[in-house]
Coordinates of C-alpha atoms (C1' of nucleotides) in Angstrom, one line a residue:
Chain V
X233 CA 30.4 -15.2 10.7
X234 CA 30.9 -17.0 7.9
X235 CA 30.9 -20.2 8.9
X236 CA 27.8 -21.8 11.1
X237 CA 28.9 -24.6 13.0
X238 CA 25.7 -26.1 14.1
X239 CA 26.4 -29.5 14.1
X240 CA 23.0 -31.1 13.7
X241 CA 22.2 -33.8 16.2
X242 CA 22.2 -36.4 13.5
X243 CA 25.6 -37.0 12.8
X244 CA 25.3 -37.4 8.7
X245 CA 27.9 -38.3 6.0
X246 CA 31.4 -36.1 5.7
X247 CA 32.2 -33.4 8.4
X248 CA 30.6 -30.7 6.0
X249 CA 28.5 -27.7 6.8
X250 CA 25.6 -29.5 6.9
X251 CA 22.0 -28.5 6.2
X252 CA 20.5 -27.8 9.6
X253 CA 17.1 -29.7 9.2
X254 CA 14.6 -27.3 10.5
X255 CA 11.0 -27.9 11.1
X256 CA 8.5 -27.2 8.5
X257 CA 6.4 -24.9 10.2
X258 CA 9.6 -22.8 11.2
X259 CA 10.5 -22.5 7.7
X260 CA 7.7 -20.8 7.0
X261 CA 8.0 -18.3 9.2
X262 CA 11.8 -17.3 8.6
X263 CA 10.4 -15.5 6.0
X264 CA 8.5 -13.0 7.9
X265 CA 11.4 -12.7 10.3
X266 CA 13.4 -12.1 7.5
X267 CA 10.9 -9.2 6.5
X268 CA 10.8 -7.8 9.9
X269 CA 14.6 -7.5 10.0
X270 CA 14.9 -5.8 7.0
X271 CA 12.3 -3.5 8.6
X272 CA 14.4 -3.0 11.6
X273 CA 17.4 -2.3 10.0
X274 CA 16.0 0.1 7.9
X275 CA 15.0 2.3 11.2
X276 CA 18.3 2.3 12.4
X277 CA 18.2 -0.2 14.9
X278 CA 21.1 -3.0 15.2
X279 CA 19.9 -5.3 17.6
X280 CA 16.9 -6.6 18.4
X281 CA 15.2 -8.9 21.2
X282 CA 13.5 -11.8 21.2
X283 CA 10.3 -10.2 22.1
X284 CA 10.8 -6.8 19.9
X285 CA 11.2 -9.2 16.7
X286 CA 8.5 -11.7 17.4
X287 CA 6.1 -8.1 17.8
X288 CA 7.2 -7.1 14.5
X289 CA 6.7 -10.3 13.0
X290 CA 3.7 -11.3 14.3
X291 CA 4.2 -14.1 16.4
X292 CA 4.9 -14.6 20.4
X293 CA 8.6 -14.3 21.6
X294 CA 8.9 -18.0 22.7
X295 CA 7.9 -19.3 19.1
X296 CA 10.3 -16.7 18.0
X297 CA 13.2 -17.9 20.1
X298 CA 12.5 -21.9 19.8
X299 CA 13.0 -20.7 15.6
X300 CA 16.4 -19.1 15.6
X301 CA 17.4 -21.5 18.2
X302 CA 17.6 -24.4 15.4
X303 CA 19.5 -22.1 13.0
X304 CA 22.1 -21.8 15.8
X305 CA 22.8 -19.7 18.8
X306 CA 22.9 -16.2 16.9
X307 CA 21.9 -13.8 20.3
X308 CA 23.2 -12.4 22.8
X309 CA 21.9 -13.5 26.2
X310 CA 21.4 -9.7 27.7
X311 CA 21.1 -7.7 24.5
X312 CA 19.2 -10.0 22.1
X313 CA 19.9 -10.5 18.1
X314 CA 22.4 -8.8 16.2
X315 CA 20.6 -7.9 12.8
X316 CA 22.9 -7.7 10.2
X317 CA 24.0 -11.1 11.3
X318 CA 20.5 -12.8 11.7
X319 CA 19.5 -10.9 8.1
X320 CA 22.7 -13.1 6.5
X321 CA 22.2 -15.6 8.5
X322 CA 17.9 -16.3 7.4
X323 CA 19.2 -15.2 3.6
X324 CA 21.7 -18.2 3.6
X325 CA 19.7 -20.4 4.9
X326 CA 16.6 -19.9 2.8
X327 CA 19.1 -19.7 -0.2
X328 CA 18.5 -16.4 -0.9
X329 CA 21.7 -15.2 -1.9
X330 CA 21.2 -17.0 -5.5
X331 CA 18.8 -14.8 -7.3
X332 CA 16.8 -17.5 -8.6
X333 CA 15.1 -17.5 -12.0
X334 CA 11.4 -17.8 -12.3
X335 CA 9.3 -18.1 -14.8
X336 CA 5.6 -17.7 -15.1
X337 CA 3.3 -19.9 -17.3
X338 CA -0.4 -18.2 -18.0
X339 CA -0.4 -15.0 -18.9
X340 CA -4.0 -14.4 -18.0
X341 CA -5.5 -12.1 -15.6
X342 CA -3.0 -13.1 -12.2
X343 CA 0.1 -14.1 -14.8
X344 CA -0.2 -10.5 -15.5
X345 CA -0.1 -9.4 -12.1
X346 CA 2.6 -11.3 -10.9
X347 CA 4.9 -10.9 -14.1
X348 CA 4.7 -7.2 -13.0
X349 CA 4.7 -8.2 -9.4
X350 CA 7.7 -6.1 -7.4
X351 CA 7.7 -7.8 -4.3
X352 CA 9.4 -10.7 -6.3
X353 CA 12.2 -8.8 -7.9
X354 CA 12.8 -7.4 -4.5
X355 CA 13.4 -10.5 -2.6
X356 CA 16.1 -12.3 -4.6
X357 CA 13.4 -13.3 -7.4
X358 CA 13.9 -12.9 -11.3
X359 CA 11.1 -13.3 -13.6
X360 CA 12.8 -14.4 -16.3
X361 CA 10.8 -15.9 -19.0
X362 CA 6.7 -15.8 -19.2
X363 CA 4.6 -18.3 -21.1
X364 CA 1.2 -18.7 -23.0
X365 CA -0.5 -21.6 -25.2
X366 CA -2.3 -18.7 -26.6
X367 CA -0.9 -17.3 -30.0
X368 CA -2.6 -14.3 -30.0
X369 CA -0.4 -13.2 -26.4
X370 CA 2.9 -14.4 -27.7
X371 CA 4.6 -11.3 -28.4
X372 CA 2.9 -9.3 -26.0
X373 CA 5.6 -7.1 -24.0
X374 CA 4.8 -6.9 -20.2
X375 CA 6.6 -5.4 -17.9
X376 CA 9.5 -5.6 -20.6
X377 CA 9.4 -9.2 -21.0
X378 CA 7.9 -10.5 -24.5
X379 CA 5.3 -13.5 -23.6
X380 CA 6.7 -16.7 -25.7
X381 CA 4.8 -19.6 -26.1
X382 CA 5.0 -22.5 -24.3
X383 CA 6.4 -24.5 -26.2
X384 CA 9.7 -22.7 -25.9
X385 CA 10.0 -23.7 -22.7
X386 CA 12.6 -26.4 -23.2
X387 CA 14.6 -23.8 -25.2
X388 CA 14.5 -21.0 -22.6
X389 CA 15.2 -24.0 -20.1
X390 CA 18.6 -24.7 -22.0
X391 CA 19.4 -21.3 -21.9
X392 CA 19.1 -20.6 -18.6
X393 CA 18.6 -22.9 -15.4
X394 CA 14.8 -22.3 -14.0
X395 CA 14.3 -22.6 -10.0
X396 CA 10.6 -21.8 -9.6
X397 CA 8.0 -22.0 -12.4
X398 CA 4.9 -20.8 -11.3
X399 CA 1.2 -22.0 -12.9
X400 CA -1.5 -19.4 -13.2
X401 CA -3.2 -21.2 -15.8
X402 CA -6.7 -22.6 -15.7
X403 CA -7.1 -25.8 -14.1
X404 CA -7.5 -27.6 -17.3
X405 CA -3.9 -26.8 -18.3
X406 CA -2.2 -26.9 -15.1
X407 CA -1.1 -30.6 -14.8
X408 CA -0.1 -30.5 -18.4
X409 CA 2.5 -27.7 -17.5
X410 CA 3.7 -29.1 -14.4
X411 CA 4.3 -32.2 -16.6
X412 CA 6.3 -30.0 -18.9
X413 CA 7.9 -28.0 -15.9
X414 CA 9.1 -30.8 -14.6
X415 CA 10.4 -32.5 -18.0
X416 CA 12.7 -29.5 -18.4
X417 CA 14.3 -29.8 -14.6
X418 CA 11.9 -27.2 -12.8
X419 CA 11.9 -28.6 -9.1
X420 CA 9.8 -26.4 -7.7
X421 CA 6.4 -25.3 -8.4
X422 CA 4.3 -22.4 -7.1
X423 CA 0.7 -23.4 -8.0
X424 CA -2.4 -21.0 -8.3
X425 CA -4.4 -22.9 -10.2
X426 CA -7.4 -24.5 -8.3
X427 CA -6.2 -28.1 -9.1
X428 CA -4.4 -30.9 -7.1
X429 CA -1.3 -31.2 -9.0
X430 CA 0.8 -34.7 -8.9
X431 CA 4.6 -34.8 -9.5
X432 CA 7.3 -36.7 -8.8
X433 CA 8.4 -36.9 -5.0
X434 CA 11.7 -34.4 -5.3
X435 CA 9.5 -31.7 -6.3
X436 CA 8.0 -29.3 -4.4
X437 CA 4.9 -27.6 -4.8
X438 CA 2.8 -24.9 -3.2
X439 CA -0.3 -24.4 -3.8
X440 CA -2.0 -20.8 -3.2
X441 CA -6.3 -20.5 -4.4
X442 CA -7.3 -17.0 -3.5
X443 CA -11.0 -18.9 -3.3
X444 CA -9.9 -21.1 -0.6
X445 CA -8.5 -18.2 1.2
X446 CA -12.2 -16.2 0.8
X447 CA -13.9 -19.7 1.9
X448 CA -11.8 -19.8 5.2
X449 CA -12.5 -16.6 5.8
X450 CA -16.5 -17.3 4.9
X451 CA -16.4 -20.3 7.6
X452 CA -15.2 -17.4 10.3
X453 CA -17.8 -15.3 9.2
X454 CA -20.4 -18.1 9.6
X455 CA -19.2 -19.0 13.3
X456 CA -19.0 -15.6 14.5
X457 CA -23.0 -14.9 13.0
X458 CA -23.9 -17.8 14.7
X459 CA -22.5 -17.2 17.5
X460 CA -23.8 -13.3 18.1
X461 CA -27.8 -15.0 16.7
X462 CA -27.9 -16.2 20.2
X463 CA -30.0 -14.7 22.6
X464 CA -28.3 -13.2 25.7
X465 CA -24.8 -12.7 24.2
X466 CA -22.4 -13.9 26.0
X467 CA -22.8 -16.8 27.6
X468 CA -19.9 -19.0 29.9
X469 CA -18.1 -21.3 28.2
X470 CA -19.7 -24.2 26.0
X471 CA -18.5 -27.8 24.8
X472 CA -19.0 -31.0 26.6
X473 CA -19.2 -32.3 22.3
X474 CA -19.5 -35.9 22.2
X475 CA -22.8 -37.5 23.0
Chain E
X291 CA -24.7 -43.3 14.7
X292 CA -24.5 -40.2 16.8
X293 CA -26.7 -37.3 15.8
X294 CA -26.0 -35.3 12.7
X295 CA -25.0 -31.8 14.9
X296 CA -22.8 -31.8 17.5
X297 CA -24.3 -29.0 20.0
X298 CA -22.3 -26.6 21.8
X299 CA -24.1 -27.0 24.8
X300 CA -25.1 -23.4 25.1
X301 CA -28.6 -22.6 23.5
X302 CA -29.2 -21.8 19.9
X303 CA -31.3 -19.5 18.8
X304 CA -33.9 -20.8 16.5
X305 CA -34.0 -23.0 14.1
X306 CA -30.3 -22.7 13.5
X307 CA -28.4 -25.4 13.8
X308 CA -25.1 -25.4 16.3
X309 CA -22.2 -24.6 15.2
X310 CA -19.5 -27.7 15.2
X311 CA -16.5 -26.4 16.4
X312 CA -14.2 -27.6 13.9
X313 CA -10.2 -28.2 14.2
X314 CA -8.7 -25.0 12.0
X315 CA -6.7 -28.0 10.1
X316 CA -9.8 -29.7 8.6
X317 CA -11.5 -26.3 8.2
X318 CA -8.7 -24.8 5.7
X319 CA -9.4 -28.6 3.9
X320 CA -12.8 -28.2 3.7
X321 CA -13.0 -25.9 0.5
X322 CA -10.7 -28.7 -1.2
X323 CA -12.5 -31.7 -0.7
X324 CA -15.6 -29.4 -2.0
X325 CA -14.0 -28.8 -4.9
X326 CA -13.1 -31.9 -5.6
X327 CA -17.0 -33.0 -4.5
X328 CA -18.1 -30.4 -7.4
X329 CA -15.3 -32.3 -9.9
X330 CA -16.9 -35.7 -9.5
X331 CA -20.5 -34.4 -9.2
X332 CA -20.1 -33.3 -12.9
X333 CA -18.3 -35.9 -13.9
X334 CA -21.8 -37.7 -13.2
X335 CA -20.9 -39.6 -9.9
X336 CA -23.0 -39.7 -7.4
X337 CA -21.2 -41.4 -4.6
X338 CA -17.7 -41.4 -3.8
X339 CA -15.5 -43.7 -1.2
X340 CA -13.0 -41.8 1.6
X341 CA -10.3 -43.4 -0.9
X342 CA -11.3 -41.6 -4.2
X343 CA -12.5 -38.6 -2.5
X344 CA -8.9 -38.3 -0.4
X345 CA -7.0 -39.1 -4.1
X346 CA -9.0 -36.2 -6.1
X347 CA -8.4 -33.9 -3.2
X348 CA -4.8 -34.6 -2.4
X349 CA -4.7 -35.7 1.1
X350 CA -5.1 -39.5 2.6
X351 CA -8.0 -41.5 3.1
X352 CA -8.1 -41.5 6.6
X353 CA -7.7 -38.2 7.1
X354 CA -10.2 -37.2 5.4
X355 CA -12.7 -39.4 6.7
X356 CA -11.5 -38.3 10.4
X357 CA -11.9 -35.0 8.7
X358 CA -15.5 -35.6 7.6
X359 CA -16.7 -37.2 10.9
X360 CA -16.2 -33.8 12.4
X361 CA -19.0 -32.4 10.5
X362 CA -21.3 -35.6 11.0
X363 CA -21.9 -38.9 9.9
X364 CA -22.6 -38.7 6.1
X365 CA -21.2 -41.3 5.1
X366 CA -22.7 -45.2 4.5
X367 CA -20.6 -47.9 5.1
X368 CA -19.8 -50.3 2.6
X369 CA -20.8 -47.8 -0.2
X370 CA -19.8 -44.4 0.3
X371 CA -20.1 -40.6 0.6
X372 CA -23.3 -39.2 -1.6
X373 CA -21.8 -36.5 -3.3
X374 CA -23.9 -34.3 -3.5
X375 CA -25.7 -34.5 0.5
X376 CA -21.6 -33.9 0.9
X377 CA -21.7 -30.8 -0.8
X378 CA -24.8 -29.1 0.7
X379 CA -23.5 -30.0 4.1
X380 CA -19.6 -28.4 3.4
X381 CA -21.3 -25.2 1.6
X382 CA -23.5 -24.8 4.6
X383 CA -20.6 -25.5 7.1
X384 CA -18.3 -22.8 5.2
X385 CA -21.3 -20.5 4.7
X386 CA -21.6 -20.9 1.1
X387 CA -25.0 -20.4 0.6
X388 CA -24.7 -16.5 1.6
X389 CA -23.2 -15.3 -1.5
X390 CA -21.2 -12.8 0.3
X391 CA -19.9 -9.9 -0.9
X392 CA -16.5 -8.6 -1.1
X393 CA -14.4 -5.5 -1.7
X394 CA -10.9 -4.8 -3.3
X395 CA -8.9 -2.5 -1.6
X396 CA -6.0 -0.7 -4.0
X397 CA -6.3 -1.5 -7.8
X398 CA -2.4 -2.2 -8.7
X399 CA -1.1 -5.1 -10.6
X400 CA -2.7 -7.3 -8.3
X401 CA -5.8 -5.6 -7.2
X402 CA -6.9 -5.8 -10.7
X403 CA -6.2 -9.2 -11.3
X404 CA -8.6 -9.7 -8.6
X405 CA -11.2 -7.6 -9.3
X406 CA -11.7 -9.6 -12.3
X407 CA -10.7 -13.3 -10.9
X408 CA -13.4 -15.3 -12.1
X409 CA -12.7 -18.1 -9.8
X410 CA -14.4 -15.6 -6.5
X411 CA -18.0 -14.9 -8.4
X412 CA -17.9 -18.6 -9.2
X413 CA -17.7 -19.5 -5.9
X414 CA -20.0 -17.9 -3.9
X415 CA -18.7 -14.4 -3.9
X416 CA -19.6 -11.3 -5.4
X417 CA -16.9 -8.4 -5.6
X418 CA -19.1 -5.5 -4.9
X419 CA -16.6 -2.5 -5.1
X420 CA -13.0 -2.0 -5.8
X421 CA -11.5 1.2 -3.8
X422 CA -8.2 3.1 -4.2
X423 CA -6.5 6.2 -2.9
X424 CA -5.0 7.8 -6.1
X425 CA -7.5 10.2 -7.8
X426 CA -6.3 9.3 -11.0
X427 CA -7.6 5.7 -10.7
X428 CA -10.8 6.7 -9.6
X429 CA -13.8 6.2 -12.1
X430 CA -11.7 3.6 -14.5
X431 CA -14.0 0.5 -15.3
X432 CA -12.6 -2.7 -14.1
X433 CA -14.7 -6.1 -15.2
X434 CA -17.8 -3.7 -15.2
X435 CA -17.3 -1.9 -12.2
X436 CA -16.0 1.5 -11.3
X437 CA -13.1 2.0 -8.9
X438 CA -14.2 4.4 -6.5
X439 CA -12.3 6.2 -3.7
X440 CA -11.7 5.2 -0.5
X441 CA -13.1 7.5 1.1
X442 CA -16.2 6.3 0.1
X443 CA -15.7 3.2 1.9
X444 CA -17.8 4.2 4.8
X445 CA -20.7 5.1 2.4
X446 CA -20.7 1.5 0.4
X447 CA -20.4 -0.2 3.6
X448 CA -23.5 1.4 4.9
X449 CA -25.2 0.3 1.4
X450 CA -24.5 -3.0 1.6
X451 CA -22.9 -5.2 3.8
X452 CA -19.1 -6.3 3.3
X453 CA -18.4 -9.1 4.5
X454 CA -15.2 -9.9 3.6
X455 CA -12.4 -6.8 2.6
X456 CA -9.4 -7.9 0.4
X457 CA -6.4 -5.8 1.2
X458 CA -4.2 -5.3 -1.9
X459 CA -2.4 -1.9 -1.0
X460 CA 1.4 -1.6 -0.6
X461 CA 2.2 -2.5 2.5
X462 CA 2.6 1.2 4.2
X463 CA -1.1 1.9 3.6
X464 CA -2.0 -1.7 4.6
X465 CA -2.7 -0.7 8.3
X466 CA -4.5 2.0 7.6
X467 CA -6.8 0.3 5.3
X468 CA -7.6 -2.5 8.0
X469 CA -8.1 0.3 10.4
X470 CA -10.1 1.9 7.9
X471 CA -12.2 -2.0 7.4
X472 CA -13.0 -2.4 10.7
X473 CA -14.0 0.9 11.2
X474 CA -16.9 0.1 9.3
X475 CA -17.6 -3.2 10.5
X476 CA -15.9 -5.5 8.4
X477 CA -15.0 -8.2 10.4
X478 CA -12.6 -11.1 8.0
X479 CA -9.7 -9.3 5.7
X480 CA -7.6 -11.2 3.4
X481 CA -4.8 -9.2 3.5
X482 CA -2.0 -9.6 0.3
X483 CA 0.2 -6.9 1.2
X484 CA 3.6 -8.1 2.7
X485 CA 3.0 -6.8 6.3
X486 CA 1.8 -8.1 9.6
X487 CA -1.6 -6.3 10.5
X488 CA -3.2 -5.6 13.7
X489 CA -6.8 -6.0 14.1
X490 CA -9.4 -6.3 17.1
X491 CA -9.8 -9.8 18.2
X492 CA -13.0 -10.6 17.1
X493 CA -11.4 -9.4 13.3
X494 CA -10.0 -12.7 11.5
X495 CA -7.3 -12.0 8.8
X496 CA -5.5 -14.3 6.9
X497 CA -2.6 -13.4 5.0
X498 CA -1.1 -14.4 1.8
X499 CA 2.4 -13.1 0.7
X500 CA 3.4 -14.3 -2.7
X501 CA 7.1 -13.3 -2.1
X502 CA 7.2 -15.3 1.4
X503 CA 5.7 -18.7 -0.8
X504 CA 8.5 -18.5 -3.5
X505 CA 10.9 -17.9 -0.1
X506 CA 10.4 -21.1 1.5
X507 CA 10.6 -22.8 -2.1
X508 CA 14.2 -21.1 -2.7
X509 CA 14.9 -22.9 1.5
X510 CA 13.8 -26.7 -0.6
X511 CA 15.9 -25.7 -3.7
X512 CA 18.5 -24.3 -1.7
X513 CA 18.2 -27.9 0.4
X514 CA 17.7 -30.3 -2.9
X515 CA 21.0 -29.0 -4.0
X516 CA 23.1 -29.2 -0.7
X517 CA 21.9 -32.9 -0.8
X518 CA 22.6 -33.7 -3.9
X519 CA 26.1 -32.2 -4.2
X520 CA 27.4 -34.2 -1.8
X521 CA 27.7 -37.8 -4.0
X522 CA 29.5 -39.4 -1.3
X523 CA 31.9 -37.1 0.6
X524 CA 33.0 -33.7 -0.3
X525 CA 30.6 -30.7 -0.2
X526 CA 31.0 -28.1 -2.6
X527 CA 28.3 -26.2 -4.1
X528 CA 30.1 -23.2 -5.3
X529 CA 28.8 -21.1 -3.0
X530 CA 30.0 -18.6 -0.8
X531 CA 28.2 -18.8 3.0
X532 CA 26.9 -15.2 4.0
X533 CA 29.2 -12.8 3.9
Chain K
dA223 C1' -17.0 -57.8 1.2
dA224 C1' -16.5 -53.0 1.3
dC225 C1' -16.2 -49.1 3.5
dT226 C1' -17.1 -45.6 7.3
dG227 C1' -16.2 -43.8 12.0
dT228 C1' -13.2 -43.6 15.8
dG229 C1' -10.3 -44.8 19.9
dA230 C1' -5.5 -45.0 20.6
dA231 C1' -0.7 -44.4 19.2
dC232 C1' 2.2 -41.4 17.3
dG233 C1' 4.4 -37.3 15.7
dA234 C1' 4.8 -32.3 15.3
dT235 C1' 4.3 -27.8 17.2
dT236 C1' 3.5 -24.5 20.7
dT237 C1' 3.9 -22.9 25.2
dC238 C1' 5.9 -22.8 29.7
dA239 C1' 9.3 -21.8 32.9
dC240 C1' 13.7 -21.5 34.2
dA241 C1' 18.8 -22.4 34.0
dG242 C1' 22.7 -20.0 32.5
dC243 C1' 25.2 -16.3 30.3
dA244 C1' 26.5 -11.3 29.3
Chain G
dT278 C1' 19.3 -7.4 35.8
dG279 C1' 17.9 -8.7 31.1
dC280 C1' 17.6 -11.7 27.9
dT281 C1' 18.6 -16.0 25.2
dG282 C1' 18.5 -21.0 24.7
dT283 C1' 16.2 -25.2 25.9
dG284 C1' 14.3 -29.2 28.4
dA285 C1' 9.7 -30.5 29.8
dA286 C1' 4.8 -30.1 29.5
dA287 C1' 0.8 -29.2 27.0
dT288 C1' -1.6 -28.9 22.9
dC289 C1' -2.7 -29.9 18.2
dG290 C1' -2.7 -32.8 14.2
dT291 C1' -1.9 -37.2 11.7
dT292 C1' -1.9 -42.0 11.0
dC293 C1' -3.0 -46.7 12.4
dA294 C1' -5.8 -50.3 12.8
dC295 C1' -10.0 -52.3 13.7
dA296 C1' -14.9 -52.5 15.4
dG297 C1' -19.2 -51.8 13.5
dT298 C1' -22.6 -51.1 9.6
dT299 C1' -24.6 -51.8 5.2

DNA sequence: AACTGTGAACGATTTCACAGCA
DNA sequence: TGCTGTGAAATCGTTCACAGTT
């Protein structure tokens, strides 16, 4: 199990490991598979099929199997997944086995949260350093961390390499830290501030705006009222859009 | 060119318009390019072209002008979008103009932060009531507003319509909350605990799991660096595969 | 000339359906 | 028989490139 051999079908430089080149959309959903496992395994059970994972996770059993499929041929055609293996298998590949350090600029209302936030420290995640412009939160202990100020981000930087830095800022300041974030190495960015951050191209950056998610959900809400204002209720189906 | 609505061919009841039936992509874009539509409206513009619109909201231009057409033609060629016919027409699409109100389920770390996120009342939505389960959080004062139990869910709800619940509970009471949601009639739930809920059909959910976003940032570190420790031939990254 | 709106090409993702293995 | 792994088909989303409008 410890090595994955996987060649990918585009035969790149040296005969080494390899990074499997997986599709975006499937990367995002190892990590709810990875969740699910964890959840499995902690009932007991050591395997698990395609159809009983893709329940737990959310998702239908042919997405599920299409996933794995690109990570390498990890079932058992009969019996399904093993889970210890699929659990090491999902850590490696998301490179969870580092325990990277993250640090958290904005100390405000959500930068207290998620300095305090256990699902992080759970998951492979340290929060390791938290930042403020403000003077008068420098100092402040929370969650056992003192809040520094930003500009000792470059020191703390030295000290210790930083994998994620995370921006709960206002919008005014964000671009500003990212700018900073990325002057002291940080390649990856987790974004809540309501901004469109620009960066170099070998950084990444997610973006999450709790309002965006309420606005989404506010469209939904629109739809389905319109929908139910109309006079007999059901009705067969519509669209012939396009005039 | 073609009418400003496209019908469902199905009758509408009054005066209301039809309801576009919009591509899920462009919807989740919508709240961006409103935001940045709000940006340049008080920055004094009053028309904007696909091109500066696309760059203040992060996407390209034709995108979102393919984006745009879905909702109707708004635009004028040779000049522009009119920024602020734009806005009315996105806040109408998303339901903007119902000032909706929301509830916080479970007052943690996070659920506070929320309850006092200043970026949902500025945006059309009004947290209306903030429940938990523990006793001993019961009656504290959060941003001006009382938690209360949950078991008075039923009796807010009946008050005042929810429209939208905001699920902020560890994820073993997260089911039961949604149950508890729907029960009385709340039909969209963003849900931020780190499980996958299930909901009647007509329910829409969307999820956002802040340990799963710094996950699939780790899988583009994790990446970066098996890229860039390869200079030419040998791979060694000094790490050891799985198990 | 400048810019939108949109078919058509392209690419990504999901789903189907079944071959092949335990 | 039960279940995975996977080509092929279907669907969805993005980008191109240009016709059409102001």
């Amino acid at each position: 199990m410890s090595q994955h051999r996987h060649g990918s079908t585009s035969g790149e430089a040296g005969g080494v490991p390899a990074f499997p080149d997986l599709p975006e959309a499937t990367i995002a959903r190892l990590p709810e598979y990875l969740r699910a496992l964890h959840h499995l395994a902690e009932a007991g059970a050591e395997t698990v099929s395609s159809e009983g994972l893709a329940a737990a996770a959310g998702v239908n059993s042919a997405k599920l199997r299409k996933d794995l499929s690109h990570l390498g041929s990890y079932g058992t055609r009969g019996v399904g997944y093993d889970i210890a293996l699929l659990v090491d298998q999902v850590e490696y590949i998301l490179g969870l086995d580092k325990n990277r350090a993250v640090c958290v600029v904005g100390v405000g209302n959500l930068g207290h949260a998620l300095a305090g936030y256990a699902g992080f420290a759970s998951r492979g995640f340290r929060v390791v350093a938290l930042f403020d412009a403000d003077r008068k939160k420098v100092g402040e202990v929370i969650n056992g961390m003192a809040v520094r100020h930003i500009d000792d981000l470059a020191r703390v930087a030295a000290e210790e390499t930083l994998a994620i830095g995370v921006i709960a800022t206002p919008p005014t300041s964000a671009q500003a830290v990212a700018d900073l974030l990325v002057a002291v190495g940080v390649t990856s960015i987790l974004n809540f501030a309501p901004c469109v951050l620009s960066v170099p191209p070998n950084v990444d950056v997610r973006k999450v705006d709790l309002a965006i998610e309420l606005q989404i959900l506010s469209f939904h809400e629109h739809r389905k009222a319109s929908l139910t204002a109309l006079p007999g209720g059901r009705h067969d189906d519509q669209e012939a859009v396009g005039s």
